[in-house]
Coordinates of C-alpha atoms in Angstrom, one line a residue:
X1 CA 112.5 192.3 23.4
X2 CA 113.5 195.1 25.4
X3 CA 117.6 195.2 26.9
X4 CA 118.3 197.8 29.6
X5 CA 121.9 197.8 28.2
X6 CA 121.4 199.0 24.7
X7 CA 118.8 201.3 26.0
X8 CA 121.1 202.7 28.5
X9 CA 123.8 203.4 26.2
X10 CA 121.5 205.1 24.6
X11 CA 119.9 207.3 26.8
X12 CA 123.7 207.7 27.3
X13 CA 123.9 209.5 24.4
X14 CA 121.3 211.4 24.2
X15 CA 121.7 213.3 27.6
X16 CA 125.1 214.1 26.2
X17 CA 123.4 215.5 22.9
X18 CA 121.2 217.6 25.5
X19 CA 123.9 218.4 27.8
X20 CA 125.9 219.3 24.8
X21 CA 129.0 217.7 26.3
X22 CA 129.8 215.8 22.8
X23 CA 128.5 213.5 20.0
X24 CA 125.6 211.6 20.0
X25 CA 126.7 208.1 21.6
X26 CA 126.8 206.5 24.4
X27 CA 128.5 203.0 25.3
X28 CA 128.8 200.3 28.5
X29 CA 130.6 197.1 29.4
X30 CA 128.7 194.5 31.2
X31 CA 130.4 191.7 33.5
X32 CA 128.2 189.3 35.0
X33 CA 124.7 190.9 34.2
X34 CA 125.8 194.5 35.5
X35 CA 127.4 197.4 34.0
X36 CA 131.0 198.5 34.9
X37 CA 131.9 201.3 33.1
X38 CA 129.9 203.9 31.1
X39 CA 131.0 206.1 28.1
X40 CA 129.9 208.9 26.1
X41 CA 131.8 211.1 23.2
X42 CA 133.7 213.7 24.3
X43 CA 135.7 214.4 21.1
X44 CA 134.9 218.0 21.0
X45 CA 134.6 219.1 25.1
X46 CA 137.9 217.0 25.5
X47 CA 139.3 218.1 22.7
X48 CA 140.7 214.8 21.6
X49 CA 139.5 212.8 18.7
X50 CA 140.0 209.8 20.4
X51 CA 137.4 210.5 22.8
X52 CA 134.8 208.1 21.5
X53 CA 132.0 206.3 23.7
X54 CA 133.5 203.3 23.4
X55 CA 137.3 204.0 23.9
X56 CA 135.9 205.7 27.5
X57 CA 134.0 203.2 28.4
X58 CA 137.2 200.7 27.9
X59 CA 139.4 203.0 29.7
X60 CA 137.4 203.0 32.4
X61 CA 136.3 199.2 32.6
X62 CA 140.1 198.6 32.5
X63 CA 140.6 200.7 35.4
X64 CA 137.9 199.2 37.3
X65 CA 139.1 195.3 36.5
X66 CA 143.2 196.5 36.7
X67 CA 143.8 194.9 33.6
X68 CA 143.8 195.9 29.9
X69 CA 141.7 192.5 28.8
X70 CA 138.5 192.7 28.9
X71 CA 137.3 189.4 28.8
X72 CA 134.3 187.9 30.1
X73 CA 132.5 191.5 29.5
X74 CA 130.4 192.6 26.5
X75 CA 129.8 196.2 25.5
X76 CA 126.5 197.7 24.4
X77 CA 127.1 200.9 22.1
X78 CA 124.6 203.2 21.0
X79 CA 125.9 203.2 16.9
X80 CA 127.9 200.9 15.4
X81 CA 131.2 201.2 15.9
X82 CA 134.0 203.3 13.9
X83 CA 137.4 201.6 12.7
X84 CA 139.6 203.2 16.0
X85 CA 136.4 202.2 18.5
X86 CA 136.2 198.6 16.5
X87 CA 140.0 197.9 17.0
X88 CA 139.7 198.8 20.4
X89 CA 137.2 196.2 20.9
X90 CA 139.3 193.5 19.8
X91 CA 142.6 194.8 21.4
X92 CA 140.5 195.2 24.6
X93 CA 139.5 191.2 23.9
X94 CA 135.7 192.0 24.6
X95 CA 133.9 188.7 24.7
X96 CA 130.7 190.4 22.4
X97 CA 129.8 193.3 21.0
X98 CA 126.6 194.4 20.6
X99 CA 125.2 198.1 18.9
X100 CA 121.9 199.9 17.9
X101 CA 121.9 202.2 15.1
X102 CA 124.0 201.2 12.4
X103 CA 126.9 203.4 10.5
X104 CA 124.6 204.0 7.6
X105 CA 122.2 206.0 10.3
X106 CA 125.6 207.4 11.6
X107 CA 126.5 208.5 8.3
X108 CA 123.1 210.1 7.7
X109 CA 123.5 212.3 10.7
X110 CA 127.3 213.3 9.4
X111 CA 129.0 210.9 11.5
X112 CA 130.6 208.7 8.5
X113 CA 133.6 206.5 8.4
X114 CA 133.6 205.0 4.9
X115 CA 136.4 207.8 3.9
X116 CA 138.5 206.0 7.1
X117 CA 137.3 202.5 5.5
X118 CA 138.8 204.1 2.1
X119 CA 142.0 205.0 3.2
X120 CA 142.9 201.9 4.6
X121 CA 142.9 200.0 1.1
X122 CA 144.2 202.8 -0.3
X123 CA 147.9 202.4 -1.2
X124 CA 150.6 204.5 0.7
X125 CA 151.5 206.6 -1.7
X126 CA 147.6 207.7 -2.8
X127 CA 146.1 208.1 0.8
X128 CA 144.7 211.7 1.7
X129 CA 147.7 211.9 4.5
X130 CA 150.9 211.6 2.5
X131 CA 152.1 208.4 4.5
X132 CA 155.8 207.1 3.6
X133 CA 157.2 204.0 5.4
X134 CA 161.0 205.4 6.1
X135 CA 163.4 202.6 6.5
X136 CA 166.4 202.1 8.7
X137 CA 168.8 199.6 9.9
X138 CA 167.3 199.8 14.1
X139 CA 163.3 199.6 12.7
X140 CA 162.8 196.0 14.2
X141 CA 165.1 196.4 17.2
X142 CA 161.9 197.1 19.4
X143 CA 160.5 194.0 18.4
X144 CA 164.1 192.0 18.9
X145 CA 164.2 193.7 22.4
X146 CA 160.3 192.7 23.1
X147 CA 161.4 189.3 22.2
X148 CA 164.0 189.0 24.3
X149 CA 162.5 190.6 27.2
X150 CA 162.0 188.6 30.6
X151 CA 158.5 188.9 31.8
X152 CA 157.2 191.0 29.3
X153 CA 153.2 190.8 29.1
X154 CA 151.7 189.3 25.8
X155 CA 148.9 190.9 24.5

């Protein structure tokens, strides 16, 4: 079964392989049978490692809807997604997700995540990053002022 969405995310991807405007994926978000937004990697031309497929393609299907749910839209990504791209999915409330090549495939091309996967379960003290949690009296003030805040915007 053929589905122009997958296959346009990646033919996404691999015009910006040949352009050689990034990394080798490609993403879109569908609402109501049609794409709205389109992404590719751009880690290395932007010069920001957020710059997956997937995070542009949300930033921009937020801009088109005005809002920072996506619900009632699916995305179509060329690979698997990584941890920051996968989190963004489910902060962005997409109603499905659905990918091609698979991280293994990624991994084999020498786009792995399974050190990110690592460091997650790693304990603070052990990760690669030295990571210390610093305590102080005013650390959960933000929070006490979110809950207290008149028409704040749950999310």
């Amino acid at each position: 079964m053929r589905d122009l969405f997958i296959e346009r995310a990646i033919d996404l991807a691999v015009e910006n392989v040949r352009l050689g405007k990034g990394g080798p994926f490609g993403a879109v978000i569908v609402r109501d049978g049609r794409i709205i937004a389109e992404g590719v990697n751009h880690v290395t031309s932007a010069k920001d490692p957020t710059a997956h497929a997937e995070i542009v393609a949300i930033r921009e299907a937020c801009r088109m809807l005005g809002h920072f749910h996506l619900a009632g839209c699916e995305i179509y990504t060329s690979c698997e997604p990584c941890p920051m791209c996968l989190g963004a999915i489910y902060w962005s409330c997409l109603d499905r997700l659905f990918f091609a090549a698979t991280h293994v495939d990624a991994a084999a091309a020498g786009f792995s995540d399974a050190f990110i996967y690592g460091q997650m379960k790693t304990p603070l003290a052990d990760r690669t990053i030295p990571t210390v949690r610093l305590t102080c009296e005013d650390a959960l003030v933000p929070f006490e002022e979110w809950k207290r805040a008149e028409g704040r915007v749950e999310y």
